[in-house]
XYZ file of C-alpha atoms in Angstrom:
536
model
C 0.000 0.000 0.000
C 1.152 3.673 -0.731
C -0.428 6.832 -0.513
C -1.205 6.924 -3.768
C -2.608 3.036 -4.269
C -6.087 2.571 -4.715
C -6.640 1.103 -1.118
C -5.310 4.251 0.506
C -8.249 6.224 0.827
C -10.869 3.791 2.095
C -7.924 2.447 4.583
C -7.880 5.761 5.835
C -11.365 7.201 5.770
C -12.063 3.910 7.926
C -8.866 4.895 10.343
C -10.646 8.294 11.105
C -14.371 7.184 11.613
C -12.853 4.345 13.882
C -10.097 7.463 15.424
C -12.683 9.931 16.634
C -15.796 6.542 17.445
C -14.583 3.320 18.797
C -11.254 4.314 19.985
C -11.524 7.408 20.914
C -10.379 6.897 24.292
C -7.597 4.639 23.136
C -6.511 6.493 19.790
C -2.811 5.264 20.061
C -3.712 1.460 19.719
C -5.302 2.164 16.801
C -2.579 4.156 15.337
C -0.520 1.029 15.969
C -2.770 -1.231 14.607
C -3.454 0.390 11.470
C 0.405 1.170 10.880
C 0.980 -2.419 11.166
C -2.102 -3.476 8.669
C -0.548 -0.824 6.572
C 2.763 -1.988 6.430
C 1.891 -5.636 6.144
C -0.303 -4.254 3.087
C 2.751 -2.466 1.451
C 5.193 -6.006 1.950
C 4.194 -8.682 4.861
C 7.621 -10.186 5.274
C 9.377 -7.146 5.930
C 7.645 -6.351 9.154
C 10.309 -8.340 10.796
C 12.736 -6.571 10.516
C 10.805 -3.316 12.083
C 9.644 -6.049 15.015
C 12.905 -6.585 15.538
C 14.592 -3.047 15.589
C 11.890 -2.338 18.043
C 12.244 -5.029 20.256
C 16.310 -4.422 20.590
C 15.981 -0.564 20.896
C 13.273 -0.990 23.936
C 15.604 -3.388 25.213
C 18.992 -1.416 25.120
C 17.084 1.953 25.856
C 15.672 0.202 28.966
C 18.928 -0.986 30.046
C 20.440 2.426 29.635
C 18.059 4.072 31.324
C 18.336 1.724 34.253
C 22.486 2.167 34.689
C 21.647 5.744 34.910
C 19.414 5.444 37.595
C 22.154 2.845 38.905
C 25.021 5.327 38.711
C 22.840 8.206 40.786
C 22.000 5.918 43.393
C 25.263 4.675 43.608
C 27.188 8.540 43.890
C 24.455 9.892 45.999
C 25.078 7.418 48.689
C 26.661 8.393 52.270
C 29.917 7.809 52.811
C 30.832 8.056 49.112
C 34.076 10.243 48.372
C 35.129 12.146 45.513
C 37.523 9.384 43.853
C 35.252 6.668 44.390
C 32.580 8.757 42.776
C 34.808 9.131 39.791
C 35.218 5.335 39.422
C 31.593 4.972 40.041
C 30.651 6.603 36.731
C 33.520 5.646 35.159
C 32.363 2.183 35.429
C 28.548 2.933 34.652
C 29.735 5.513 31.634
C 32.016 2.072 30.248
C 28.654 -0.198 30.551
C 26.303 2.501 28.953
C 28.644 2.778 25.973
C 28.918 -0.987 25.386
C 25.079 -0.994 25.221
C 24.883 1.987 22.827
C 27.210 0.190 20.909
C 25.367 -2.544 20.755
C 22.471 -0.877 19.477
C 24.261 0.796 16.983
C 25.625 -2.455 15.546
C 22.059 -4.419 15.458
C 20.338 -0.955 14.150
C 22.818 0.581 11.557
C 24.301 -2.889 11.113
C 21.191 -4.538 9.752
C 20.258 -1.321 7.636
C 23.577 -1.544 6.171
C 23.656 -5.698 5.081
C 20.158 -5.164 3.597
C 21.072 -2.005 1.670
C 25.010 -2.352 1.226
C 25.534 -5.650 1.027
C 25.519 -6.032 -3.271
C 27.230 -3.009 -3.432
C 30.098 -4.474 -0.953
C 30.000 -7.584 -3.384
C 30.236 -5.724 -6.714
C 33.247 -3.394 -5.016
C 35.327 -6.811 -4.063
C 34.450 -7.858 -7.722
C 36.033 -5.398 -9.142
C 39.110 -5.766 -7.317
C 39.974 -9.594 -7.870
C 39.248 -8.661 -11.216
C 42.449 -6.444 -11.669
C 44.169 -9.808 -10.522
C 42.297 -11.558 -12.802
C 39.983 -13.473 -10.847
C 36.273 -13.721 -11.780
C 33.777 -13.552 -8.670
C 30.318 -12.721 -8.481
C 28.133 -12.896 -5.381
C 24.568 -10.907 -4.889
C 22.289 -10.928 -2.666
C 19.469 -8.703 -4.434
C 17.993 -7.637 -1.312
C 14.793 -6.220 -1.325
C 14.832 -2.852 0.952
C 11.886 -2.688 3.793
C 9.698 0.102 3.459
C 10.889 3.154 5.258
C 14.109 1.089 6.693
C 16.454 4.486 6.009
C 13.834 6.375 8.194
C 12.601 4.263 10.701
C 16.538 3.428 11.186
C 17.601 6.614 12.024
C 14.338 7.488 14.623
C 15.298 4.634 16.696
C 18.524 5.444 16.946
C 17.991 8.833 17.247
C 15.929 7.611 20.700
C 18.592 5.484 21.748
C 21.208 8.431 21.429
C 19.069 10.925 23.228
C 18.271 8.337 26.138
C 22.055 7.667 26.554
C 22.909 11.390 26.770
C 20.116 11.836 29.424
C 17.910 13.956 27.134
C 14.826 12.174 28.500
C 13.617 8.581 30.234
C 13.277 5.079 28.166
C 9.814 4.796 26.909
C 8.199 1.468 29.197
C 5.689 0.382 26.964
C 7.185 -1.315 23.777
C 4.262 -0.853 22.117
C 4.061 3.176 22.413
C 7.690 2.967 20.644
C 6.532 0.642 18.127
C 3.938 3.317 17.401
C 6.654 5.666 17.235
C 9.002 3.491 14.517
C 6.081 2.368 12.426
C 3.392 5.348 12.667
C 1.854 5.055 8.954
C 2.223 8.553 7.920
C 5.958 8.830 8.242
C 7.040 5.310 7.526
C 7.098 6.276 3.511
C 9.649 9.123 3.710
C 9.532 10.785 6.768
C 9.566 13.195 8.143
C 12.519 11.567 10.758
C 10.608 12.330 13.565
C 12.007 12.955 17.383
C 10.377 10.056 20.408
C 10.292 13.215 22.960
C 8.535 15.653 20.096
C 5.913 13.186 19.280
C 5.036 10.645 22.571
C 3.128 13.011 24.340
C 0.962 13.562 21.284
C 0.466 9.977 20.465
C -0.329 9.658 23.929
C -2.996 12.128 24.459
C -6.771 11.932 23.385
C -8.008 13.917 20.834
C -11.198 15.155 19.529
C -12.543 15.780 16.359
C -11.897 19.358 15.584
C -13.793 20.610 12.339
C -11.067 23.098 11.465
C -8.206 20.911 13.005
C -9.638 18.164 10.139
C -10.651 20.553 7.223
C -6.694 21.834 7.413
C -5.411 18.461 7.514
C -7.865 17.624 4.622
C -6.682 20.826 2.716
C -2.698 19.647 3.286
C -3.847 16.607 1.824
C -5.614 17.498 -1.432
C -2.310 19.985 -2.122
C 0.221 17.201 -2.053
C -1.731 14.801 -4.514
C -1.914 17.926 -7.157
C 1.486 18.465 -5.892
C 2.632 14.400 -6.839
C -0.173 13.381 -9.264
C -0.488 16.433 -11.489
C 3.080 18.483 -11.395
C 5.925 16.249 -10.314
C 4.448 12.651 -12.105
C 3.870 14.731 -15.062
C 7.042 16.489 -15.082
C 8.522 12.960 -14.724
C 7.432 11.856 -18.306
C 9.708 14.523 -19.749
C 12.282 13.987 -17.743
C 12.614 10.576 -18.306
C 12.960 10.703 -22.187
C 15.154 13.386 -22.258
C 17.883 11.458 -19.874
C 16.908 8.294 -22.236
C 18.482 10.129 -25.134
C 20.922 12.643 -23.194
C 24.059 11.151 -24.918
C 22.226 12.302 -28.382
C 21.224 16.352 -26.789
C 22.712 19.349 -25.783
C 22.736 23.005 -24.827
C 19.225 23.551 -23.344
C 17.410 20.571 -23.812
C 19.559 19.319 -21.063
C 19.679 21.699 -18.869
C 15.912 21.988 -19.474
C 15.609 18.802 -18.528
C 18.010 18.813 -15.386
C 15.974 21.861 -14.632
C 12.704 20.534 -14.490
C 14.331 17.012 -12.820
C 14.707 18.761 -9.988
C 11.992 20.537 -9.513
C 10.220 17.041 -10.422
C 11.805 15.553 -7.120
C 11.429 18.324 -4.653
C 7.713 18.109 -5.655
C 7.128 14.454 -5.769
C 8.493 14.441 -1.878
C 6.963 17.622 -1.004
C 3.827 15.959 -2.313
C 3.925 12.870 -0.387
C 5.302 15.324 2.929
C 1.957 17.269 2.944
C -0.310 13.879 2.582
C 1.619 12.780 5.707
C 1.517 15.957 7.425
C -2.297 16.563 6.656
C -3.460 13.035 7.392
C -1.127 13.090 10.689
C -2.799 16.651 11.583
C -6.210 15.293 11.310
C -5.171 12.589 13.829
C -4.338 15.852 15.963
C -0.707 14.871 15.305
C 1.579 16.846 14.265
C 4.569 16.569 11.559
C 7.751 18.484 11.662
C 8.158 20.122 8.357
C 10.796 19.118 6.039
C 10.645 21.167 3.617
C 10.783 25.062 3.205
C 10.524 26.341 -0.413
C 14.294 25.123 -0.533
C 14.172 27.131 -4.318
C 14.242 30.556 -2.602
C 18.163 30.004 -0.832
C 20.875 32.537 -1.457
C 23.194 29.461 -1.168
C 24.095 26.036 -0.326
C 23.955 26.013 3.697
C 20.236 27.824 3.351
C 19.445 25.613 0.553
C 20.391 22.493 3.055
C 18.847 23.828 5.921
C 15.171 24.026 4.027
C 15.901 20.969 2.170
C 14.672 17.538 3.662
C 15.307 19.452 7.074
C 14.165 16.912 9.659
C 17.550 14.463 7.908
C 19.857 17.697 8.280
C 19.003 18.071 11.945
C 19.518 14.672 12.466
C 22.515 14.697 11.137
C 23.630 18.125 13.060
C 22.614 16.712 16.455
C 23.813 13.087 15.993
C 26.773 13.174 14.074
C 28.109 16.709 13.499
C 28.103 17.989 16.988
C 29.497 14.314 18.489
C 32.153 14.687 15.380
C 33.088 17.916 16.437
C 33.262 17.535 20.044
C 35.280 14.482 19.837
C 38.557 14.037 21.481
C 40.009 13.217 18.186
C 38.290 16.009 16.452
C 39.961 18.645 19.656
C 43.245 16.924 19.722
C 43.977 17.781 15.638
C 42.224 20.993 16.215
C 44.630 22.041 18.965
C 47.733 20.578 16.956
C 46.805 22.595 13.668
C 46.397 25.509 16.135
C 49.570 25.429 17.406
C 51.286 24.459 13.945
C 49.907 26.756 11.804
C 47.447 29.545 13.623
C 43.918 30.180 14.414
C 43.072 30.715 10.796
C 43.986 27.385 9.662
C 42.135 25.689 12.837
C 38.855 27.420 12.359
C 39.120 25.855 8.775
C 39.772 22.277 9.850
C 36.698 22.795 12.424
C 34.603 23.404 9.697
C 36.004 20.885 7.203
C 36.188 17.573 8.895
C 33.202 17.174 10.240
C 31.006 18.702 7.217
C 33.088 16.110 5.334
C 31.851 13.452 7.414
C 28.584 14.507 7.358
C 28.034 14.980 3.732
C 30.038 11.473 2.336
C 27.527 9.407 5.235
C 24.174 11.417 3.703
C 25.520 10.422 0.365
C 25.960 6.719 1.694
C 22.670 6.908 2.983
C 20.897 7.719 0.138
C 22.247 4.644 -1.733
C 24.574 2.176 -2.379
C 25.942 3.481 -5.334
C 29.428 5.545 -6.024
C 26.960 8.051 -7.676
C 25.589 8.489 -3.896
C 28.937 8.849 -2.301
C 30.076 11.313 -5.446
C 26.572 13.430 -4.853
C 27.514 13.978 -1.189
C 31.499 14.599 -1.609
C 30.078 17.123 -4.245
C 27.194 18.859 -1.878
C 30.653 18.600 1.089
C 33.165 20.613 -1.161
C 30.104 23.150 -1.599
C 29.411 23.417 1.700
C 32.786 23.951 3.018
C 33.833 26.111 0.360
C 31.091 28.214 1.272
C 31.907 28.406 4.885
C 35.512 28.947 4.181
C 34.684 31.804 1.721
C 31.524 33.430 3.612
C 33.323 36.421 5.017
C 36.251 37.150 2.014
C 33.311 37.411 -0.279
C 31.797 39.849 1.981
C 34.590 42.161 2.847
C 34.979 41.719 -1.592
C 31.257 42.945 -2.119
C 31.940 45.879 0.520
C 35.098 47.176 -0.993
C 33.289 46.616 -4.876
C 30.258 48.994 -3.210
C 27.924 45.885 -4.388
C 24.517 46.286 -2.616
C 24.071 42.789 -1.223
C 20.075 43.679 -0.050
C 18.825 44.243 -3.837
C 16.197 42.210 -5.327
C 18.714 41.745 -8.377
C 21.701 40.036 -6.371
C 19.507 38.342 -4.548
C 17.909 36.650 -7.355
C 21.287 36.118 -8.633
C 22.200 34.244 -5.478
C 19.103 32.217 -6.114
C 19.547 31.300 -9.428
C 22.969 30.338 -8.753
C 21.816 28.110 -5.978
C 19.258 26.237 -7.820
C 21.866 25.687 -10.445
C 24.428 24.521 -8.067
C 22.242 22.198 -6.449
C 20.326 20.848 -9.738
C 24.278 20.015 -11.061
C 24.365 17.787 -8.307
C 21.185 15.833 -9.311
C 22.991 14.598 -12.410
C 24.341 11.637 -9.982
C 20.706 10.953 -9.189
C 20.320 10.293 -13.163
C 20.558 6.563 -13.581
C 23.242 6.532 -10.861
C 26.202 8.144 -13.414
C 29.170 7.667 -12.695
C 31.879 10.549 -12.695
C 32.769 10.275 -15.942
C 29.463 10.371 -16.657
C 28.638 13.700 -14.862
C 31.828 15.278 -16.724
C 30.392 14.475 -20.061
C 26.920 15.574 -19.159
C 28.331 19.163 -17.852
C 29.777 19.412 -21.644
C 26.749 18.551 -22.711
C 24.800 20.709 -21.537
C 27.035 23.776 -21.589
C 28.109 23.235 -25.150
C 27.231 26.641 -26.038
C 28.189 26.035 -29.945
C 25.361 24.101 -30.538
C 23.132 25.254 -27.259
C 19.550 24.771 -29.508
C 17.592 27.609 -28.554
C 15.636 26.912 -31.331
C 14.190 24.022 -29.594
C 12.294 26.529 -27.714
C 9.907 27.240 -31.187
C 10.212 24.138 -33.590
C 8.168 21.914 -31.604
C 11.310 19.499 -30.957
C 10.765 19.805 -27.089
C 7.036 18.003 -27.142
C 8.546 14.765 -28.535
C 10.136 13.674 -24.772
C 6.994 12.360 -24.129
C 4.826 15.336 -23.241
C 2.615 16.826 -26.279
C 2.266 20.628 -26.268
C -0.665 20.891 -24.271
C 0.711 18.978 -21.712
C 3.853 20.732 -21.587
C 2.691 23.909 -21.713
C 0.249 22.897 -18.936
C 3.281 21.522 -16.534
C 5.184 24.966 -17.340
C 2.269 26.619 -15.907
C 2.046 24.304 -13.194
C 5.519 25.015 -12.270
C 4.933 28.857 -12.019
C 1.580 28.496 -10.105
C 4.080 26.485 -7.457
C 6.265 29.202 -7.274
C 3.386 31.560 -7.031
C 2.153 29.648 -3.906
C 5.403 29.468 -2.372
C 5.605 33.340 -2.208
C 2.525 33.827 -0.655
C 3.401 30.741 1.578
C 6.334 33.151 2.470
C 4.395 35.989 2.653
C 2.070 34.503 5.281
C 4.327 33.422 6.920
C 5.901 36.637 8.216
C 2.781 37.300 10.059
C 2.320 33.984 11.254
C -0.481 32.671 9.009
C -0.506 29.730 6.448
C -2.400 29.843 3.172
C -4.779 27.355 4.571
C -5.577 30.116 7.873
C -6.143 32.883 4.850
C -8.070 30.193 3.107
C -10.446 29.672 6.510
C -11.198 33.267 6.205
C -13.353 33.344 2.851
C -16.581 32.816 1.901
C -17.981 29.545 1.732
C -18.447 29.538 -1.837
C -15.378 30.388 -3.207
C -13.640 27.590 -0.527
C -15.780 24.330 -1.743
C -14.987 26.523 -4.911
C -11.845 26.224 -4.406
C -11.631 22.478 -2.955
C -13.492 20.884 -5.941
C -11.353 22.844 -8.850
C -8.256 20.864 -6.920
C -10.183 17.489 -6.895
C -11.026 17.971 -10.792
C -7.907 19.035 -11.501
C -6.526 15.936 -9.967
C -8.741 13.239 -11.513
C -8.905 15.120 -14.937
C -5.214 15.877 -15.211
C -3.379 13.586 -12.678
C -0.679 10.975 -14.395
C -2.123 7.136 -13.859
C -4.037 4.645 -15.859
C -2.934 1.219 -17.330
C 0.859 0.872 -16.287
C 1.414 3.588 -14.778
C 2.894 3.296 -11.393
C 1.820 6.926 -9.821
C 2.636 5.134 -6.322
C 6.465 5.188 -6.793
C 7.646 8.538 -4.578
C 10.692 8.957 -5.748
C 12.855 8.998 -2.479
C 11.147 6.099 -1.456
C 13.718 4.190 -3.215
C 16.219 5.746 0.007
């Protein structure tokens, strides 16, 4: 099951009759139940794999939270002095880490043999074969629905209960809830335990507005996914089919509208979650921010897939950072070559980090670990920069606050970051990418005048329906500036929406239902359930 499968909808208006009737005073068991039945619905023999995640992280958390209640009963009692409280949580800090440790290896270890494990293979294969011997092994693992996500919320939960940022959760249930809740299983958001516990354990009661909102959320992110994105993904397709035989702006066209295509598609399938989990009274962290609008590449990253950049930030960056390693090569490039050359290791080693493991965790591909090495150099390059390019634009007089540079800045974001999607493109390789940059900036033969011989409707999308997704595209954007717009003050287009007249809301409502069953993308063979990151 998906949310865009035919069984969806019923599955879910009977969730919220049963939600806000029969269970109303015991909402969270059916939240679990109906996360199970909809992840045995979308592949029955993977659910093992979530059981068992569970069961070890309730486990380990449990035990962790237990030598920490061990270690303050043990320093608090009388008679204790100072050095034998230092051994005392010595001792408890050396059993807490073997435990975390633990986790880590059953958690990350059993995402990585499911999603690494061919990719392992067909790296050994290589080798032998420079010494000419010929060895092939797969596994062809199939990957769980969600596994990437679910992964990291676990042992995000384990992390925070072993740094003390709240108790272990005693029913094993409530965090099952919390790995397998329906709406985020797909593609997130990567939600927190301590953000979202306390509303899965609460009652609540149908709201009319609290409902109509979430209903509103959803309607936007099938036009977002059915209409724009799966449409846009027709073109896109054929034009990477034949990219070997194009250039000039075809490509970057193409490219263009790729990744637009993708930010939709999970944008789409974020505001089903987020409206269907705000109906439930639930809410979603947002993970997206109108990433299109950044004046550069830290911005871009920080409204991009945000929930996976925090999560990275607060379990890996920071610990990176803060490491003894990490302080001792800090303090030795201090001393060796100056401040200036320390600051720049701080903020090069552990963005490098960072960005090579959120290419690894996208895929297990080279393309993966080339799309984050490449998103890395622009990151630190733009930390390392940041302040000579300022004290440039001050002594050039350049007005930095104009609507020019700043659209400027945004172009050359988008552009920056759409470069990078070229790995995404049948997982190139680098050689690959360097001949599709050529391509594509081959300004000799550049074929502007595909823009009026007709040659761009033959990838797949007649005129009509190009034309349509180009002005698809721009009524995105259009919504994204008032989205920004409202924002200021504190509103949503959905509170400005809640303010009109009656007739021009149903108005409203029924011209996005028509315009997603009269021009959304499905029919015979067409899979519109495939979200794109859902492949992650």
């Amino acid at each position: 099951m998906n949310f865009t499968s035919l069984l969806f909808l019923p599955f879910l208006f009977g969730v919220i009759f049963m939600y806000f009737t029969v269970f109303r005073k015991h909402q969270w068991v059916l939240l679990l139940l109906a996360s199970v039945a909809f992840y045995v619905c979308s592949g029955p023999k993977y659910i093992v794999f979530v059981i068992a995640s569970v069961i070890f992280t309730y486990l380990i958390a449990r035990r962790l939270g237990y030598l920490h209640d061990a270690e303050k009963s043990a320093v608090s009692a009388e008679g204790i002095e100072k050095e034998q409280k230092k051994i005392i949580k010595k001792k408890y800090a050396s059993a807490r880490k073997r435990w975390l440790l633990l986790d880590l290896l059953i958690n990350l270890g059993l995402l990585s043999v499911i999603k690494y494990t061919d990719f392992a293979f067909s790296g050994v294969s290589k080798i032998l074969a420079q010494f000419g011997v010929d060895w092939h092994k797969e596994m062809n693992f199939v990957l769980p629905l969600g596994i990437s996500f679910y992964t990291f919320m676990v042992v995000g939960y384990v992390l925070d209960v072993y740094w003390k940022r709240y108790a272990p959760e005693k029913n094993i249930f409530k965090l099952g809830l919390f790995a397998v809740y329906f709406p985020h299983i797909i593609q997130g958001p990567i939600g927190r335990y301590n953000k979202l516990s306390e509303q899965f354990s609460q009652n609540h009661s149908f709201d009319y507005d609290r409902v109509t909102k979430g209903a509103q959320l959803i309607l936007w992110g099938y036009f977002e996914k059915m209409v724009i994105a799966d449409r846009l993904a027709v073109f896109t397709g054929q034009v990477f089919d034949k990219w070997q035989q194009l250039t000039g702006f075809p490509l970057l066209l193409g490219l263009s509208l790729f990744s637009i295509q993708m930010y939709l598609d999970w944008l789409g399938c974020m505001d089903i979650a987020r409206g269907v989990s705000q109906i439930f009274g639930i809410e979603l962290e947002k993970n997206f921010w109108h990433p299109f609008f950044s004046k550069n590449m830290p911005e871009f990253w920080r409204r991009w897939h945000i929930t996976l950049g925090a999560w990275f930030k607060d379990y890996l960056l920071y610990p990176v950072s803060m490491s003894g390693l990490c302080k001792a090569i800090n303090k030795f490039t201090r001393k060796k070559w100056g401040n200036q050359a320390s600051r720049a290791f701080s903020a090069v080693v552990p963005a490098a980090c960072v960005w090579i493991v959120t290419g690894v965790w996208h895929g297990a591909a080279a393309c993966y670990v080339m799309w984050g090495i490449y998103h890395g150099i622009l990151i630190i390059l733009s930390a390392l920069f940041e302040i000579p390019i300022q004290n440039m634009c001050k002594k050039l007089h350049i007005n930095t606050e104009c609507f020019s540079f700043n659209l400027f800045r945004m172009i050359r974001t988008f552009m920056l970051s759409t470069i990078g999607r070229i790995f995404f493109v049948s997982a190139v390789g680098f050689s690959e990418f360097v001949m599709m940059l050529k391509r594509m900036f081959d300004f000799k033969h550049f074929g502007m005048h595909t823009l009026w011989d007709d040659s761009l409707y033959s990838f797949g999308l007649d005129r009509h329906d190009f034309n349509l997704a180009m002005v698809l595209v721009a009524l995105v954007w259009v919504v994204s500036m008032l989205q920004e717009h409202f924002d200021k003050d504190g509103l949503t287009i959905r509170d400005v929406i809640a303010k009109q007249n009656l007739i021009f809301r149903w108005l409203l409502y029924l011209g996005v239902i028509v315009g997603i069953l009269v021009f959304g993308m499905y029919g015979t063979g067409y899979d519109a359930g495939a979200f794109f990151y859902g492949r992650f």
